[in-house]
């Protein structure tokens, strides 16, 4: 997902600022201990979309103090929390590849990956402390929601499985995106009304972003992941949960096969691609993006609101 902003001056400003955040992030992962610096810079150097810093910077366009140095500190802090969570996530998921590179657990081992995640979270906390007690409180709350989402992911739902999945996704991804947009609005001095709206906007596009991943697992040949990976591994996704909730028999029959085998897996992907449940999942994601756009009504009309609207659309319709 590239930056696509209609206003050229705004786009140039965001690009320049993102470049400055990037340079600072490379410094943030330095350590006096060379091995710590190497392990901590491993995933940062491997790539990443810098989606969260971009959201901080874009949200900061809504306040009178867009250029405030605190905005860039906040952009670095949220990216470091995200990076920390990836080190831990790959240990839990036993993932060997991240950002087309070896995951930290594959390159080093679980111990190094876990401790490097902790170290990155500590670095993020140092930055957040520079932003004052309210930012620290928000970071603590966000961290709690991230961890809750991750814990719930491993818990078998006792109630509605779709609701459970939405709760997991809101915690895992919505929370940090909400905080990214909130920090941008807060540290640029936007009004309380705009800060609240941007927080909700971030939460909604975060949810849409993570749920679109569920759709890409089935629908995309260009996502950078093998189609059907979640199906093969039995990971619940919105389309399959909707198929179960709505009793879409063609899908349920296809899912009943041994999806660890290539032929039944390919058949299930083909059935799901044509299913009502995939369509319903797409509509849900588009609905979340529409809700995100609706909360922007308090942002004055202009190039910044247009860019935020385009950002929400890009999240909902991404193909990779
Ligand atoms: C990726 O999900 C994982 C997350 C978005 C968040 C994981 C949260 C934690 C590990 C909590 C600990 C947090 C910190 C800050 C140390 P995924 O596994 O579904 O997606 P993937 O395809 O990117 O692996
Ligand atoms: Mg994972
Ligand atoms: Mg995971």
Coordinates of C-alpha atoms and ligand atoms in Angstrom, one line a residue:
X1 CA 0.0 0.0 0.0
X2 CA 1.8 3.1 -1.2
X3 CA 1.1 6.6 -0.1
X4 CA -1.5 7.9 -2.6
X5 CA -2.4 11.5 -1.8
X6 CA -4.1 13.8 -4.3
X7 CA -2.6 16.9 -2.9
X8 CA 1.1 16.9 -4.1
X9 CA 2.4 19.3 -1.4
X10 CA 0.8 17.1 1.3
X11 CA 2.2 14.0 -0.3
X12 CA 5.7 15.5 -0.4
X13 CA 5.5 16.6 3.2
X14 CA 4.4 13.2 4.3
X15 CA 7.2 11.5 2.4
X16 CA 9.8 13.8 3.7
X17 CA 8.6 13.3 7.3
X18 CA 8.4 9.5 6.9
X19 CA 12.0 9.6 5.7
X20 CA 13.0 11.5 8.8
X21 CA 11.1 9.0 11.0
X22 CA 12.9 6.2 9.2
X23 CA 16.4 7.6 9.9
X24 CA 15.4 8.1 13.6
X25 CA 14.1 4.5 13.8
X26 CA 17.4 3.2 12.5
X27 CA 19.0 5.0 15.5
X28 CA 16.4 3.8 17.9
X29 CA 17.3 0.2 17.4
X30 CA 21.0 0.8 18.1
X31 CA 22.5 -0.5 21.3
X32 CA 25.9 -0.4 23.0
X33 CA 25.8 -4.2 22.7
X34 CA 26.5 -5.1 19.0
X35 CA 24.5 -8.3 19.2
X36 CA 21.4 -6.6 20.6
X37 CA 21.7 -3.9 17.9
X38 CA 22.0 -6.6 15.2
X39 CA 19.0 -8.6 16.4
X40 CA 16.8 -5.5 17.0
X41 CA 17.6 -4.0 13.5
X42 CA 17.0 -7.3 11.7
X43 CA 13.3 -7.0 11.0
X44 CA 13.4 -3.2 10.7
X45 CA 16.0 -3.5 7.9
X46 CA 14.0 -6.3 6.2
X47 CA 11.2 -3.8 5.2
X48 CA 7.7 -3.2 6.4
X49 CA 5.0 -0.8 5.3
X50 CA 5.4 1.8 8.1
X51 CA 1.7 1.9 8.1
X52 CA 1.4 3.1 11.7
X53 CA 4.0 6.0 11.5
X54 CA 2.2 7.1 8.3
X55 CA -1.1 7.2 10.1
X56 CA 0.4 9.2 13.0
X57 CA 1.8 11.8 10.4
X58 CA -1.4 12.0 8.5
X59 CA -3.5 12.4 11.6
X60 CA -1.1 15.2 12.7
X61 CA -2.2 17.1 9.7
X62 CA -5.5 17.7 11.5
X63 CA -4.1 19.9 14.3
X64 CA -2.6 23.4 14.4
X65 CA 0.9 22.1 15.4
X66 CA 1.5 19.5 12.6
X67 CA 5.2 20.2 12.7
X68 CA 5.6 19.4 16.5
X69 CA 8.6 17.2 17.2
X70 CA 6.4 15.1 19.5
X71 CA 4.5 13.8 16.4
X72 CA 7.6 12.1 15.0
X73 CA 8.5 10.7 18.4
X74 CA 5.0 9.2 18.6
X75 CA 5.4 7.8 15.1
X76 CA 8.6 6.0 16.2
X77 CA 7.1 4.8 19.4
X78 CA 4.1 3.1 17.7
X79 CA 6.3 1.5 15.1
X80 CA 8.6 0.0 17.8
X81 CA 5.6 -1.5 19.6
X82 CA 4.5 -3.0 16.3
X83 CA 8.0 -4.4 15.6
X84 CA 8.2 -5.8 19.2
X85 CA 4.9 -7.6 18.7
X86 CA 6.2 -9.2 15.5
X87 CA 9.2 -10.7 17.2
X88 CA 6.8 -12.2 19.8
X89 CA 4.2 -13.2 17.2
X90 CA 6.6 -15.2 15.1
X91 CA 7.7 -17.2 18.2
X92 CA 4.1 -18.0 19.0
X93 CA 3.2 -18.8 15.4
X94 CA 6.4 -20.7 14.8
X95 CA 6.8 -18.6 11.7
X96 CA 10.1 -18.9 9.8
X97 CA 9.7 -16.0 7.4
X98 CA 8.8 -12.3 8.1
X99 CA 9.1 -9.5 5.5
X100 CA 10.6 -12.0 3.1
X101 CA 13.5 -12.5 5.5
X102 CA 14.2 -15.1 8.2
X103 CA 12.1 -14.4 11.3
X104 CA 14.2 -13.6 14.3
X105 CA 13.3 -17.0 15.9
X106 CA 14.5 -18.7 12.7
X107 CA 17.7 -16.6 12.4
X108 CA 18.6 -16.7 16.1
X109 CA 16.3 -18.7 18.4
X110 CA 13.1 -18.2 20.5
X111 CA 15.0 -16.8 23.5
X112 CA 16.7 -14.1 21.4
X113 CA 13.5 -13.3 19.6
X114 CA 11.5 -12.9 22.8
X115 CA 14.1 -10.8 24.5
X116 CA 14.6 -8.6 21.5
X117 CA 10.9 -8.0 21.4
X118 CA 11.0 -7.0 25.1
X119 CA 14.0 -4.7 24.4
X120 CA 12.2 -3.0 21.5
X121 CA 9.1 -2.5 23.7
X122 CA 11.5 -0.9 26.3
X123 CA 12.9 1.4 23.6
X124 CA 9.4 2.4 22.6
X125 CA 8.5 3.1 26.3
X126 CA 11.5 5.4 26.6
X127 CA 10.2 7.4 23.6
X128 CA 6.7 7.4 25.0
X129 CA 7.9 8.7 28.4
X130 CA 9.2 11.8 26.5
X131 CA 5.6 12.4 25.4
X132 CA 4.3 12.7 29.0
X133 CA 2.1 10.7 31.4
X134 CA -1.0 10.7 29.2
X135 CA 0.9 9.1 26.3
X136 CA 2.3 6.5 28.8
X137 CA -1.2 5.8 30.0
X138 CA -2.4 5.3 26.5
X139 CA 0.5 3.1 25.6
X140 CA -0.1 0.9 28.6
X141 CA -3.8 0.6 27.7
X142 CA -2.9 -0.2 24.0
X143 CA -0.3 -2.8 25.1
X144 CA -3.0 -4.4 27.3
X145 CA -5.4 -4.6 24.4
X146 CA -2.8 -6.0 22.0
X147 CA -1.9 -8.8 24.5
X148 CA -5.6 -9.5 25.2
X149 CA -6.3 -9.9 21.5
X150 CA -3.4 -12.2 21.2
X151 CA -4.5 -14.3 24.2
X152 CA -8.1 -14.4 22.9
X153 CA -6.9 -15.7 19.6
X154 CA -5.9 -18.9 21.3
X155 CA -9.1 -19.3 23.3
X156 CA -12.0 -21.4 21.8
X157 CA -15.0 -19.1 21.7
X158 CA -17.9 -20.0 24.0
X159 CA -20.4 -17.6 22.3
X160 CA -20.7 -16.2 18.8
X161 CA -17.5 -17.2 16.9
X162 CA -17.7 -14.2 14.5
X163 CA -18.0 -11.8 17.4
X164 CA -15.0 -13.5 19.1
X165 CA -13.0 -13.1 15.9
X166 CA -13.9 -9.4 15.6
X167 CA -12.8 -8.9 19.2
X168 CA -9.4 -10.6 18.5
X169 CA -8.9 -8.5 15.5
X170 CA -9.8 -5.3 17.2
X171 CA -7.3 -6.0 20.0
X172 CA -4.5 -7.3 17.8
X173 CA -4.6 -4.6 15.2
X174 CA -7.4 -2.0 15.9
X175 CA -5.9 -0.9 19.2
X176 CA -2.5 0.2 17.9
X177 CA -3.9 1.8 14.8
X178 CA -6.4 3.7 17.0
X179 CA -3.5 4.9 19.1
X180 CA -1.4 5.9 16.1
X181 CA -4.2 8.2 14.8
X182 CA -4.9 9.4 18.3
X183 CA -1.3 10.4 19.0
X184 CA -1.1 12.2 15.6
X185 CA -4.2 14.2 16.4
X186 CA -3.2 14.8 20.1
X187 CA 0.4 15.9 19.5
X188 CA -0.6 18.3 16.7
X189 CA -3.0 20.0 19.2
X190 CA -6.2 19.0 17.5
X191 CA -9.5 19.6 19.3
X192 CA -10.8 16.8 21.7
X193 CA -13.6 16.2 19.1
X194 CA -11.1 15.5 16.3
X195 CA -8.8 13.4 18.6
X196 CA -11.9 11.2 19.5
X197 CA -12.9 10.9 15.8
X198 CA -9.4 10.0 14.6
X199 CA -9.1 7.4 17.4
X200 CA -12.3 5.8 16.2
X201 CA -11.1 6.1 12.5
X202 CA -7.9 4.3 13.4
X203 CA -9.7 1.5 15.2
X204 CA -12.0 1.0 12.2
X205 CA -9.3 1.0 9.5
X206 CA -7.2 -1.2 11.7
X207 CA -10.0 -3.8 11.9
X208 CA -10.6 -3.4 8.2
X209 CA -6.9 -3.9 7.5
X210 CA -6.6 -7.1 9.5
X211 CA -9.9 -8.5 8.1
X212 CA -8.8 -7.8 4.6
X213 CA -5.9 -10.2 5.3
X214 CA -8.5 -12.9 6.0
X215 CA -10.0 -12.2 2.5
X216 CA -6.6 -12.1 0.8
X217 CA -5.8 -15.6 2.1
X218 CA -8.5 -16.9 -0.2
X219 CA -8.9 -14.3 -2.9
X220 CA -5.4 -13.1 -3.8
X221 CA -2.6 -14.6 -5.8
X222 CA -0.4 -11.6 -5.3
X223 CA -0.5 -11.1 -1.5
X224 CA 3.0 -12.4 -1.1
X225 CA 1.6 -15.4 0.8
X226 CA 0.5 -18.7 -0.6
X227 CA -3.3 -18.6 -1.0
X228 CA -5.1 -20.9 1.5
X229 CA -2.4 -20.8 4.1
X230 CA -4.9 -19.9 6.9
X231 CA -7.2 -22.7 5.6
X232 CA -4.4 -25.2 5.6
X233 CA -3.4 -24.3 9.1
X234 CA -7.0 -24.2 10.4
X235 CA -6.7 -20.5 11.3
X236 CA -10.2 -19.0 11.7
X237 CA -10.9 -16.2 9.2
X238 CA -14.0 -14.1 8.6
X239 CA -15.1 -15.8 5.4
X240 CA -14.9 -19.3 6.9
X241 CA -16.6 -18.2 10.2
X242 CA -19.4 -16.6 8.2
X243 CA -19.8 -19.8 6.2
X244 CA -20.3 -21.7 9.4
X245 CA -22.6 -19.1 11.0
X246 CA -24.7 -18.9 7.8
X247 CA -24.6 -22.7 7.0
X248 CA -23.3 -22.2 3.4
X249 CA -23.2 -25.9 2.6
X250 CA -21.0 -25.9 -0.5
X251 CA -18.2 -24.2 1.6
X252 CA -18.8 -26.4 4.6
X253 CA -18.5 -29.5 2.4
X254 CA -15.2 -28.2 0.9
X255 CA -13.9 -27.3 4.4
X256 CA -14.6 -30.8 5.6
X257 CA -11.8 -32.2 3.4
X258 CA -8.2 -32.8 4.5
X259 CA -6.9 -29.3 3.9
X260 CA -3.4 -30.3 4.7
X261 CA -3.4 -32.0 1.3
X262 CA -2.9 -29.8 -1.9
X263 CA -5.9 -31.0 -3.9
X264 CA -8.7 -30.6 -1.3
X265 CA -7.1 -27.3 -0.3
X266 CA -7.1 -26.0 -3.9
X267 CA -10.8 -27.1 -4.2
X268 CA -11.7 -25.3 -0.9
X269 CA -10.0 -22.1 -2.1
X270 CA -11.9 -22.3 -5.4
X271 CA -15.3 -22.9 -3.7
X272 CA -14.6 -20.0 -1.3
X273 CA -13.6 -17.7 -4.0
X274 CA -17.1 -18.0 -5.5
X275 CA -18.9 -18.1 -2.2
X276 CA -21.5 -15.8 -0.6
X277 CA -19.4 -15.9 2.6
X278 CA -16.4 -14.3 0.9
X279 CA -18.7 -11.7 -0.6
X280 CA -20.2 -11.1 2.9
X281 CA -16.7 -10.7 4.4
X282 CA -15.8 -8.2 1.7
X283 CA -19.0 -6.2 2.4
X284 CA -18.2 -6.2 6.1
X285 CA -14.7 -4.8 5.5
X286 CA -16.1 -2.2 3.1
X287 CA -18.7 -1.3 5.7
X288 CA -15.9 -0.8 8.3
X289 CA -14.1 1.5 5.9
X290 CA -17.4 3.4 5.3
X291 CA -17.9 3.9 9.0
X292 CA -14.3 5.1 9.3
X293 CA -15.0 7.7 6.6
X294 CA -18.2 8.7 8.3
X295 CA -16.5 9.6 11.5
X296 CA -14.3 12.0 9.6
X297 CA -17.2 14.4 9.2
X298 CA -15.8 16.5 12.0
X299 CA -12.5 17.0 10.1
X300 CA -12.7 20.2 8.0
X301 CA -13.2 19.5 4.3
X302 CA -9.9 19.7 2.4
X303 CA -6.9 17.8 1.2
X304 CA -6.2 16.2 4.6
X305 CA -9.7 14.7 4.9
X306 CA -9.5 13.6 1.3
X307 CA -6.3 11.8 2.1
X308 CA -7.8 10.1 5.1
X309 CA -10.7 9.0 3.0
X310 CA -8.4 7.6 0.3
X311 CA -6.4 5.8 3.1
X312 CA -9.6 4.1 4.3
X313 CA -10.5 3.0 0.8
X314 CA -7.0 1.7 0.1
X315 CA -7.1 -0.4 3.3
X316 CA -10.5 -1.9 2.3
X317 CA -9.6 -2.7 -1.3
X318 CA -6.0 -3.8 -0.9
X319 CA -4.8 -6.7 -2.9
X320 CA -1.6 -7.5 -1.0
Ligands
LIG1 C1 0.2 -10.5 13.9 O1 -0.9 -11.3 13.6 C2 0.3 -10.1 15.3 C3 -0.2 -9.0 15.8 C4 -0.8 -7.9 15.0 C5 -0.1 -8.6 17.3 C6 0.5 -9.6 18.2 C7 0.5 -9.2 19.6 C8 1.4 -9.7 20.5 C9 2.4 -10.7 20.1 C10 1.4 -9.2 21.9 C11 2.8 -8.8 22.4 C12 3.1 -7.4 22.1 C13 4.2 -6.7 22.3 C14 4.3 -5.3 22.0 C15 5.5 -7.3 22.8 P1 -0.9 -12.6 12.7 O2 0.0 -13.6 13.4 O3 -2.3 -12.9 12.5 O4 -0.3 -12.1 11.4 P2 1.0 -12.3 10.6 O5 0.6 -13.0 9.3 O6 1.6 -10.9 10.3 O7 2.0 -13.2 11.4
LIG2 MG1 1.8 -14.4 12.8
LIG3 MG1 -0.2 -14.5 15.2

